[in-house]
XYZ file of C-alpha atoms in Angstrom:
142
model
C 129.219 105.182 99.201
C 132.896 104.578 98.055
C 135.035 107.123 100.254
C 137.712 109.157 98.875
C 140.919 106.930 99.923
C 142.270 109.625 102.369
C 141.057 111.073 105.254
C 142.391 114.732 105.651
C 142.410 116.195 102.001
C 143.742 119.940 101.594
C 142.398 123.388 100.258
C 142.112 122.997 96.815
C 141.668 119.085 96.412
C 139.541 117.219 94.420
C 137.303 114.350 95.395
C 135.201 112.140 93.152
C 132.687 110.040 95.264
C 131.065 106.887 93.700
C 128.010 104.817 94.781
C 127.881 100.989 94.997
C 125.358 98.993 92.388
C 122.234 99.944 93.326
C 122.401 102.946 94.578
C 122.158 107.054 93.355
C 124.421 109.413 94.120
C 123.011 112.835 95.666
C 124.666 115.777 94.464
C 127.082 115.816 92.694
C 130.021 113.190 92.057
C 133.043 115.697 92.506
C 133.780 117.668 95.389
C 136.365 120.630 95.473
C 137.837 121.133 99.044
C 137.784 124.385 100.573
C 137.931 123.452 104.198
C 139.820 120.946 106.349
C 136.909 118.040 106.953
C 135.490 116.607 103.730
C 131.293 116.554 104.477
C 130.597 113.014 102.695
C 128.038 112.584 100.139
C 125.097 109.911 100.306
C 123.461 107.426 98.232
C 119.818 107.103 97.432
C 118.504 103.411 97.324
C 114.638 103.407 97.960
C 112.068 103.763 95.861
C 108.428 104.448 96.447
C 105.725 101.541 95.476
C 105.213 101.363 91.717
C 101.513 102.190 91.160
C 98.878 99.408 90.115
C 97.870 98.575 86.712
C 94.187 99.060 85.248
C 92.049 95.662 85.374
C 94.819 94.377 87.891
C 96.975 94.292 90.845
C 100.127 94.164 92.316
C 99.839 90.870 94.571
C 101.995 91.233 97.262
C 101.124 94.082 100.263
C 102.482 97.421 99.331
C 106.044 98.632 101.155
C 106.458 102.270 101.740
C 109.494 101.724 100.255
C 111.247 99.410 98.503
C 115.361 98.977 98.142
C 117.288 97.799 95.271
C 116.523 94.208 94.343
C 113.256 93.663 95.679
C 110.611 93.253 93.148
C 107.105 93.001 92.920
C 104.328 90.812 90.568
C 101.056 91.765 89.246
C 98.180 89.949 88.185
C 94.974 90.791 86.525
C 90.830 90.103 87.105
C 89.274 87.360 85.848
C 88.153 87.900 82.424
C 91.611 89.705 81.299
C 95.565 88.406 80.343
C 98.273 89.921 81.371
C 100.735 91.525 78.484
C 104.370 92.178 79.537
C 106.342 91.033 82.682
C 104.157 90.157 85.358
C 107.489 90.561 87.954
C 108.905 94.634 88.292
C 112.389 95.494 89.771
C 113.777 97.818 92.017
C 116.775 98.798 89.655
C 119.567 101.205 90.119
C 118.279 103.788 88.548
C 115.741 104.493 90.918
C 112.520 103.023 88.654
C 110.948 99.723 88.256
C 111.983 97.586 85.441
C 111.160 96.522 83.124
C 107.952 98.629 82.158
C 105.006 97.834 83.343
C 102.404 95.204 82.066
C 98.756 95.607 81.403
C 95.685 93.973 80.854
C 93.609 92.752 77.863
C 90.132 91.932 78.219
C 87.348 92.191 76.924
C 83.779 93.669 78.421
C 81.353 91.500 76.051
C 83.006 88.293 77.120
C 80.346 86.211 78.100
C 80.136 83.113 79.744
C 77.621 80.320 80.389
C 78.055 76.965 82.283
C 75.755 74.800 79.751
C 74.253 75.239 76.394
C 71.250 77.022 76.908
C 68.704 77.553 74.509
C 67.047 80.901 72.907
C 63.743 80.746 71.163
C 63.145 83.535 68.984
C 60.856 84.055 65.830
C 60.626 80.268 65.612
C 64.238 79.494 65.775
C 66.360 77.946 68.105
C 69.918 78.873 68.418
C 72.209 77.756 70.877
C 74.659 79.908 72.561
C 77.817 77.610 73.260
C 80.637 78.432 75.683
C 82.125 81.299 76.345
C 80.900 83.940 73.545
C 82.685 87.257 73.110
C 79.930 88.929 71.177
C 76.081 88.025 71.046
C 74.276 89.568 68.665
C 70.904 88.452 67.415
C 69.410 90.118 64.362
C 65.648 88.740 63.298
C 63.656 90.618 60.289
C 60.181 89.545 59.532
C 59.488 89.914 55.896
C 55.659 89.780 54.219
């Protein structure tokens, strides 16, 4: 907190209290003296853990809290990319910037370690490496 720059202010005074970088004011910024000994405001500068992200995680162990400046970096599952910043800040105005990434994937991604064969009504396909979508379609016609 930046302290007024006297000590003993009298009735009728006002005060205007600041916060360093970082860190939130509580209350409000002006103060209006009524009685001898100014009661000081604080600053906030802790924010709770950001929350995860779907198909992903947040990589390092969760804090309780975290202060301005620290940041944490999120990965996803294997299978999905991660879209956005993978590293969030602890900014000064008590969120995480910037917003928070996610993860693209897809559910039909297949994938197979060798070309394997599929017999079926007397042809032979091959399936090669990873596939998003199989989809096999035979008619029989007489």
């Amino acid at each position: 907190i930046n302290e007024p720059l006297r000590g003993v202010y009298t009735y009728g005074q006002t005060v205007t209290y600041s916060c360093n970088e970082g860190f939130k004011l509580i209350g409000a910024s002006e103060r209006t003296y009524v009685i001898r000994s100014p009661r000081y405001k604080q600053c906030k500068h802790s924010l709770k853990a950001p929350p995860g992200i779907e198909n992903g995680r947040i990589n390092e162990p969760l804090r309780d809290v975290y202060t301005y400046g620290q940041a944490v970096t999120y990965s996803c599952m294997k299978g999905f990319k991660l879209i956005g910043a993978s590293e969030r800040t602890c900014s000064g105005d008590e969120t995480f910037q910037p917003s928070p990434p996610w993860c693209q994937g897809s559910l039909f991604k297949w994938s197979f370690s060798q070309r394997q064969p599929i017999l079926h009504t007397l042809h032979i396909l091959y399936v090669s490496l990873e596939l998003y979508l199989l989809h096999l379609c035979s008619f029989v016609h007489q």
